[in-house]
PDB file of C-alpha atoms in Angstrom:
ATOM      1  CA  UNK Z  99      57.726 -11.203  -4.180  1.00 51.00           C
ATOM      2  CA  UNK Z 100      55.323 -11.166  -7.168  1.00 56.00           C
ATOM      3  CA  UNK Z 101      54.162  -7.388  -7.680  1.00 57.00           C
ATOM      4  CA  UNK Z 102      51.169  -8.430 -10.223  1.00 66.00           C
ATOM      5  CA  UNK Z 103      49.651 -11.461  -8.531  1.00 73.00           C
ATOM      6  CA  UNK Z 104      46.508 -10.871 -10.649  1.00 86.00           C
ATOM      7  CA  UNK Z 105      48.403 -11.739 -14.372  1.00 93.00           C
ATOM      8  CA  UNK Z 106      47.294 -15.093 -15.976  1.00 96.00           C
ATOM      9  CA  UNK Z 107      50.050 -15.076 -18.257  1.00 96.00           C
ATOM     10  CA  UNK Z 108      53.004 -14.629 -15.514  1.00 96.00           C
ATOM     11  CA  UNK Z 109      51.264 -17.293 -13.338  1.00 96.00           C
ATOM     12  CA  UNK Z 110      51.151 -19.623 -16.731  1.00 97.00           C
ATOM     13  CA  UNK Z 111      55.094 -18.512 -17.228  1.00 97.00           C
ATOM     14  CA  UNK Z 112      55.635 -19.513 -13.950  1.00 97.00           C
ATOM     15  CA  UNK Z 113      53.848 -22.756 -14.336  1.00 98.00           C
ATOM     16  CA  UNK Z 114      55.493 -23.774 -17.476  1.00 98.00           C
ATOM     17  CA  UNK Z 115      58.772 -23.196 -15.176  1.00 98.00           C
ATOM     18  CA  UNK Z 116      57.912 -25.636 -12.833  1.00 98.00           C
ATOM     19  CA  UNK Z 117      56.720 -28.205 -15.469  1.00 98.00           C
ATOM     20  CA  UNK Z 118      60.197 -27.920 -17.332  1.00 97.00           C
ATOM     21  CA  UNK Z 119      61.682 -28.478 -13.758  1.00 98.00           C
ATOM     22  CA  UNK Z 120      59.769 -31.458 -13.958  1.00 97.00           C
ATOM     23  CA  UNK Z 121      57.897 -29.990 -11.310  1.00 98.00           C
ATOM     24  CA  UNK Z 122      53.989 -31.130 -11.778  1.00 98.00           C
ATOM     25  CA  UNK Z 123      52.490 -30.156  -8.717  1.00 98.00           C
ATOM     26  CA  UNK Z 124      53.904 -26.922  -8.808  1.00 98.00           C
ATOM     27  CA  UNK Z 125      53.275 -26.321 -12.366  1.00 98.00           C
ATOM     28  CA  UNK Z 126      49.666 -27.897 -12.008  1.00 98.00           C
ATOM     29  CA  UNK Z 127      48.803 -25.318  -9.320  1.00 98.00           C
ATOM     30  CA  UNK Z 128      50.383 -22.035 -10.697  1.00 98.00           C
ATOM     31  CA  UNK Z 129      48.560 -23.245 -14.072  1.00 98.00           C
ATOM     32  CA  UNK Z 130      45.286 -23.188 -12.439  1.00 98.00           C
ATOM     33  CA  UNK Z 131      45.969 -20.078 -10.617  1.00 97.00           C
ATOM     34  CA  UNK Z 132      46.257 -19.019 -13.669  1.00 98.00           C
ATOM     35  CA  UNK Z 133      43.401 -20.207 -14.930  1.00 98.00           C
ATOM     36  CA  UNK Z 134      40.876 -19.168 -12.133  1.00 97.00           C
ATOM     37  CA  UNK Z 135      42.425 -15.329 -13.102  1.00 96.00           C
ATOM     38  CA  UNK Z 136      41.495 -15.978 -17.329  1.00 97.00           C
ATOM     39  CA  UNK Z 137      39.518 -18.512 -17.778  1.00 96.00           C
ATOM     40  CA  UNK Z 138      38.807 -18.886 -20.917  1.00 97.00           C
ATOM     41  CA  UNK Z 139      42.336 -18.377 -22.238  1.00 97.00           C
ATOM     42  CA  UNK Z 140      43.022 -21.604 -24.162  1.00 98.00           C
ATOM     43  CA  UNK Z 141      47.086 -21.881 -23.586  1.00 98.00           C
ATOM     44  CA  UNK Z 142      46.179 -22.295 -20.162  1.00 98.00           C
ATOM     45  CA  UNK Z 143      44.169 -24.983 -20.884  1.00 98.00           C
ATOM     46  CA  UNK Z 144      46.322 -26.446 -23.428  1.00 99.00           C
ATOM     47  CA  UNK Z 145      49.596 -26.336 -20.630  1.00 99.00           C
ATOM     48  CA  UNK Z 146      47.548 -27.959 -18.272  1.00 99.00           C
ATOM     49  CA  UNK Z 147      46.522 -30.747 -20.330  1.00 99.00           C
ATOM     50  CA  UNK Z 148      50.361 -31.207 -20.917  1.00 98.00           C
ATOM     51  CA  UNK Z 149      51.271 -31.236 -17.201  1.00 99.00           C
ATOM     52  CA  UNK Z 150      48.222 -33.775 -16.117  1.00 98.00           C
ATOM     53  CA  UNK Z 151      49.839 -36.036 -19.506  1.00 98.00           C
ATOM     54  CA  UNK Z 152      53.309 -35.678 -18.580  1.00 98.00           C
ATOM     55  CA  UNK Z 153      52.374 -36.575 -14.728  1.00 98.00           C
ATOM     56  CA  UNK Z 154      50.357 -39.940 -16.392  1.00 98.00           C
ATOM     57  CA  UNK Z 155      46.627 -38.096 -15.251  1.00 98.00           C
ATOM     58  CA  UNK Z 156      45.184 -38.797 -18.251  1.00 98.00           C
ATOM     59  CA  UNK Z 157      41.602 -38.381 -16.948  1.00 98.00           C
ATOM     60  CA  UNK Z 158      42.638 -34.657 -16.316  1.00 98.00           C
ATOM     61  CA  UNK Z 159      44.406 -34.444 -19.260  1.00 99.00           C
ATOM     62  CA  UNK Z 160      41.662 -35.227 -21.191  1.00 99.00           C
ATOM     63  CA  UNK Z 161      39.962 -32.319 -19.583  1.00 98.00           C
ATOM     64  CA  UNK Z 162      41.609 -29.559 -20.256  1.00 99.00           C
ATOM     65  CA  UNK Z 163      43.087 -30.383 -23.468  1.00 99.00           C
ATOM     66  CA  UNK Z 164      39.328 -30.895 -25.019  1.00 98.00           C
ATOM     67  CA  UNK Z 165      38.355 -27.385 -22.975  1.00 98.00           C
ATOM     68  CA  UNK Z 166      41.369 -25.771 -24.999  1.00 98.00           C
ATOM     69  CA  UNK Z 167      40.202 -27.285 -27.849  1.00 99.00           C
ATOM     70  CA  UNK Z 168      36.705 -25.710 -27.480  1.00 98.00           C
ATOM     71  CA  UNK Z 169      38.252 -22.676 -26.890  1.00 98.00           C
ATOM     72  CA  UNK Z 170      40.618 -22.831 -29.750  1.00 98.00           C
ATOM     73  CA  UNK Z 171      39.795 -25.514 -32.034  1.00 97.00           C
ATOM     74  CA  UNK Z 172      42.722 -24.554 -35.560  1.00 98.00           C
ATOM     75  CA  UNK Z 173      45.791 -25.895 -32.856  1.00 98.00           C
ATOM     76  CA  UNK Z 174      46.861 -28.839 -34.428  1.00 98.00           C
ATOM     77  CA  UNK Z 175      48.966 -29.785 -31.065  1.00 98.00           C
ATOM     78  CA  UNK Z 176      45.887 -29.814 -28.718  1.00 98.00           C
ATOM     79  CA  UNK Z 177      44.703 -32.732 -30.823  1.00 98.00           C
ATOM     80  CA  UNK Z 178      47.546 -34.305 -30.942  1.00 98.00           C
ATOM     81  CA  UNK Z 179      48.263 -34.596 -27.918  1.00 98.00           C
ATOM     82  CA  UNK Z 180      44.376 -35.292 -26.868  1.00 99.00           C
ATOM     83  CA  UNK Z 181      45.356 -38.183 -29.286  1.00 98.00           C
ATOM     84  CA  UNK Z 182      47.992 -39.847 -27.419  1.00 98.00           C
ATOM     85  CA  UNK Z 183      46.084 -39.028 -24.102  1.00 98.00           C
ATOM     86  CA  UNK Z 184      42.835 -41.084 -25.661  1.00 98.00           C
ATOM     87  CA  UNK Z 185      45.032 -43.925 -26.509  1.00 98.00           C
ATOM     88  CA  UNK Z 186      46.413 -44.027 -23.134  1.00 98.00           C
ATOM     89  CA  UNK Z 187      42.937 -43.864 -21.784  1.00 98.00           C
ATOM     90  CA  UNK Z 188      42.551 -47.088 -23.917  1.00 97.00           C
ATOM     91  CA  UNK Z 189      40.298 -45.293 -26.745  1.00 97.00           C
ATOM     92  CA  UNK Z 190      41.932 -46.550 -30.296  1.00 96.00           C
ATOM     93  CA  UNK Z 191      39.554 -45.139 -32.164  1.00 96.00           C
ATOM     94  CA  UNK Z 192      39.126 -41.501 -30.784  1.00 98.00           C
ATOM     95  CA  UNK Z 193      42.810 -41.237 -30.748  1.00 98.00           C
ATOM     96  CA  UNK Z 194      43.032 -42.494 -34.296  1.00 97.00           C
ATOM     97  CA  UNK Z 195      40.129 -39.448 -34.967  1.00 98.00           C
ATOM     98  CA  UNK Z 196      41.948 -36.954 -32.884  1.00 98.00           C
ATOM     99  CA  UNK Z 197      45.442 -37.447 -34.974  1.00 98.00           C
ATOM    100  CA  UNK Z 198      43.754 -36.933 -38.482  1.00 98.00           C
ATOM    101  CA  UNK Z 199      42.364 -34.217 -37.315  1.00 98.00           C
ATOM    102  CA  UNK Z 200      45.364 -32.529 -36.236  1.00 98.00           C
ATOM    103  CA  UNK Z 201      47.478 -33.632 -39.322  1.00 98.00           C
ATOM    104  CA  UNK Z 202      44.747 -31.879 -41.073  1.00 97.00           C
ATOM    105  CA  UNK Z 203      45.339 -28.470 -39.619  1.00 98.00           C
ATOM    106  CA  UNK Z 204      48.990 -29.061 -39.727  1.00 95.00           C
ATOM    107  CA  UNK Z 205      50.951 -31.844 -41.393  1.00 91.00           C
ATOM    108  CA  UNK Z 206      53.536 -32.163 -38.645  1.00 92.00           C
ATOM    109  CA  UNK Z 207      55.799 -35.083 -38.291  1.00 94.00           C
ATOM    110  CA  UNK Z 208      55.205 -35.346 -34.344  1.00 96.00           C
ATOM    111  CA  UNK Z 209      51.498 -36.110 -35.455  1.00 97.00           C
ATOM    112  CA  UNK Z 210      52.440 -38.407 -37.803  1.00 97.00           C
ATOM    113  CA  UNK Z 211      54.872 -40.467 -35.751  1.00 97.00           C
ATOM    114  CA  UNK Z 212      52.593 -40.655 -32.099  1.00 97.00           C
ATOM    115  CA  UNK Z 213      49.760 -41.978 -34.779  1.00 97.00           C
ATOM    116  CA  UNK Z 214      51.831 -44.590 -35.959  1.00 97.00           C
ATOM    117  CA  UNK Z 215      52.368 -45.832 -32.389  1.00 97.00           C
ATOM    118  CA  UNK Z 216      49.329 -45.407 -31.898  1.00 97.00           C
ATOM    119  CA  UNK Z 217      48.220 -47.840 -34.703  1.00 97.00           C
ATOM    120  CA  UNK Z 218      50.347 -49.883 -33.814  1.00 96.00           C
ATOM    121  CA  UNK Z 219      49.637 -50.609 -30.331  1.00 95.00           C
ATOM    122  CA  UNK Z 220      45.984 -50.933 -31.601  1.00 95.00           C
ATOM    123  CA  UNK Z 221      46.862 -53.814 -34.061  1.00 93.00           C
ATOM    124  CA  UNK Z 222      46.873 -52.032 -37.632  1.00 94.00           C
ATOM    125  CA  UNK Z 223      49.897 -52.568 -38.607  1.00 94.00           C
ATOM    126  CA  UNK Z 224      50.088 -51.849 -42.129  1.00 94.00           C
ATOM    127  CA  UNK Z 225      48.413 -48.547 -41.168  1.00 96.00           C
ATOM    128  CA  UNK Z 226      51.467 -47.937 -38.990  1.00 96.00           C
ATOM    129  CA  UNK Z 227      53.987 -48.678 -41.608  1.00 96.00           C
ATOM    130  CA  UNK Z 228      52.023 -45.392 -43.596  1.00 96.00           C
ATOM    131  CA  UNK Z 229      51.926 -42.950 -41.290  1.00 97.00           C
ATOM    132  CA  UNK Z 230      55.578 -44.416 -39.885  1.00 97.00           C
ATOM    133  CA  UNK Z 231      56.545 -43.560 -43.278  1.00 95.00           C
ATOM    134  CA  UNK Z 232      55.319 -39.527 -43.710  1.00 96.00           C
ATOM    135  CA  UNK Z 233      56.908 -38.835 -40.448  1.00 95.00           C
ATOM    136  CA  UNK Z 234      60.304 -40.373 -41.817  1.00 94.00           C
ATOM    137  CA  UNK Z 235      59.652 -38.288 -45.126  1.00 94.00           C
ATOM    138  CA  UNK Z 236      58.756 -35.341 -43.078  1.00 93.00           C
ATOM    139  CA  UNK Z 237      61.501 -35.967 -40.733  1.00 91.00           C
ATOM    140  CA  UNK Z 238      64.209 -36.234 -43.251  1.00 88.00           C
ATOM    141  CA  UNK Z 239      63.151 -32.447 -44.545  1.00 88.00           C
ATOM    142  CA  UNK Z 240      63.754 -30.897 -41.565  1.00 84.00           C
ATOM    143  CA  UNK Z 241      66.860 -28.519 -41.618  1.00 81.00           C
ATOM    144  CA  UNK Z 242      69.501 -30.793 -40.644  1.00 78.00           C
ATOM    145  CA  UNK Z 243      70.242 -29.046 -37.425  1.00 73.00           C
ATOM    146  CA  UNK Z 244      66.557 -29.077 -36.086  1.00 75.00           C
ATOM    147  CA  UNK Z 245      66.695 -32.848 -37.049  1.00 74.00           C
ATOM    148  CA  UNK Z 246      69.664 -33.462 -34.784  1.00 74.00           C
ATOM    149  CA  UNK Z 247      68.352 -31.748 -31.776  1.00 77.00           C
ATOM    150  CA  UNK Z 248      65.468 -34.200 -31.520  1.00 83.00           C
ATOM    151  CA  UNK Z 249      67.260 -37.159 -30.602  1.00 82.00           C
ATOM    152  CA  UNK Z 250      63.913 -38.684 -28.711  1.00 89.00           C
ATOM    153  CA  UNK Z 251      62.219 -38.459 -31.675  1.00 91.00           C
ATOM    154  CA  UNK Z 252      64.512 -40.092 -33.223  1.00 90.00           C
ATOM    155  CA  UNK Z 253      64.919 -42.894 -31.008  1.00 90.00           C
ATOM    156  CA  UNK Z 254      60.930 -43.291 -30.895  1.00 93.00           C
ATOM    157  CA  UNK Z 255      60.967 -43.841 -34.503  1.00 93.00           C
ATOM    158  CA  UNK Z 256      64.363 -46.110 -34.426  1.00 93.00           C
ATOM    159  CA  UNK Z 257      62.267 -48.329 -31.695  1.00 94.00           C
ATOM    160  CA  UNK Z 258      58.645 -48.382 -34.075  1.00 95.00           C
ATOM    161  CA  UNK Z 259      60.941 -48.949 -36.989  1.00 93.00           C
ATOM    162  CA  UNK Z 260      62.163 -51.584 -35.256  1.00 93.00           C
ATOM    163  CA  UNK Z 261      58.842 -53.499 -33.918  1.00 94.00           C
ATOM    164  CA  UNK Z 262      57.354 -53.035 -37.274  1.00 92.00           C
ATOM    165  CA  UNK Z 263      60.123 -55.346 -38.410  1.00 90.00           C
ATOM    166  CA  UNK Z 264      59.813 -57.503 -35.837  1.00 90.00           C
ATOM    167  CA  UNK Z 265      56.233 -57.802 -36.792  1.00 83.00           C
ATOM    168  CA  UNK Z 266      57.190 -58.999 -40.463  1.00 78.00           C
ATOM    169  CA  UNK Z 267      58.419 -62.076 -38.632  1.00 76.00           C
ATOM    170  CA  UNK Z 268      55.424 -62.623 -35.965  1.00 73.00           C
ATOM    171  CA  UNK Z 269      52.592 -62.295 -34.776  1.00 61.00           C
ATOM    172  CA  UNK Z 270      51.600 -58.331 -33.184  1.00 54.00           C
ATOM    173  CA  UNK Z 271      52.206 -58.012 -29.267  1.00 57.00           C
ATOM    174  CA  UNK Z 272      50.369 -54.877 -28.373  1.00 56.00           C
ATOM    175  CA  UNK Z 273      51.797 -52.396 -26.000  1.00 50.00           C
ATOM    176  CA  UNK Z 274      55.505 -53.161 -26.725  1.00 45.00           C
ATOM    177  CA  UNK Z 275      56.092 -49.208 -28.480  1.00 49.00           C
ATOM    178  CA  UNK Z 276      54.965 -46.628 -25.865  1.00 47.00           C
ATOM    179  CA  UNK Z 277      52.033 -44.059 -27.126  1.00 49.00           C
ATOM    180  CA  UNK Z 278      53.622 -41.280 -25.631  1.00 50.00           C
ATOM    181  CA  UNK Z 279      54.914 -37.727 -26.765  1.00 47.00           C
ATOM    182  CA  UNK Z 280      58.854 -37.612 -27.399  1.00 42.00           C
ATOM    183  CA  UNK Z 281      60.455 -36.268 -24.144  1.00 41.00           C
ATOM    184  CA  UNK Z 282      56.967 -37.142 -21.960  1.00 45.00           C
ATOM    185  CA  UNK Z 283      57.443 -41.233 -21.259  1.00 37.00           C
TER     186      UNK Z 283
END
């Protein structure tokens, strides 16, 4: 039994439980809870946004990660991941907006790297190839044990690496590298 039903922030804990259960419904509806309680508490939005991406509603996603963003418009991740969720919502050029803007609040190689995808399902390849190559510049930085524990990232950049080769030799096929977060395909 829950002895403070009426606290956003245990209802958002909660939430985030379910969602790293994989869990979406569960964590979709303690998250709103959660929200109805404090609503204008950005994180709330911001989780939500990640649960309606992860669960491929990027309609809702698109929702609350712009509200958070309203409410709290210096967090580089919101617009990163409002990037990926534009280019899954088939909007190139929004996304492409959304990931400058977050790289310019925070030059963080997760940015860098779902850009790059980004681009390159969109066509630009040499674009790509840049921003492919900050995140491998930021990525090979990174304390040597934080790089190892982010072994999808890795593999996301092995597999764009590895179509931006391929596209040395041919012509671009769109929508071969996924545009999604590491951990969230």
């Amino acid at each position: 039994r829950i002895h403070s039903n009426g606290s956003a922030q245990l209802w958002n804990n909660i939430g985030m439980c379910f969602f790293g259960k994989g869990f979406h419904v569960a964590a979709a509806s303690c998250l709103k809870r959660a929200l109805y309680l404090d609503p204008f508490e950005w994180i709330l939005c911001y989780n939500l946004g990640l649960v309606h991406l992860s669960a491929g509603q990027y309609a809702s996603a698109f929702h609350y990660l712009s509200a958070s963003i309203n409410l709290k418009g210096d967090f580089h991740a919101s617009y990163m991941y409002l990037g990926i969720t534009l280019a899954k919502l088939g909007d190139a050029s929004n996304s492409c907006r959304a990931y400058e803007k977050a790289i310019s609040l925070d030059e963080d190689h997760l940015a860098h790297l779902n850009y790059a995808v980004t681009l390159y399902n969109a066509g630009e390849i040499d674009q790509a190839r840049g921003q492919h190559a900050k995140f491998q510049r930021m990525f090979s930085k990174l304390d040597q044990e934080d790089a190892e524990g982010e072994w999808d990232v890795m593999s996301q950049a092995q597999a764009l690496q590895d179509l931006l080769s391929q596209a040395e030799q041919q012509p671009h096929q769109p929508t071969a590298a996924k545009g999604s977060a590491p951990g969230e395909s």
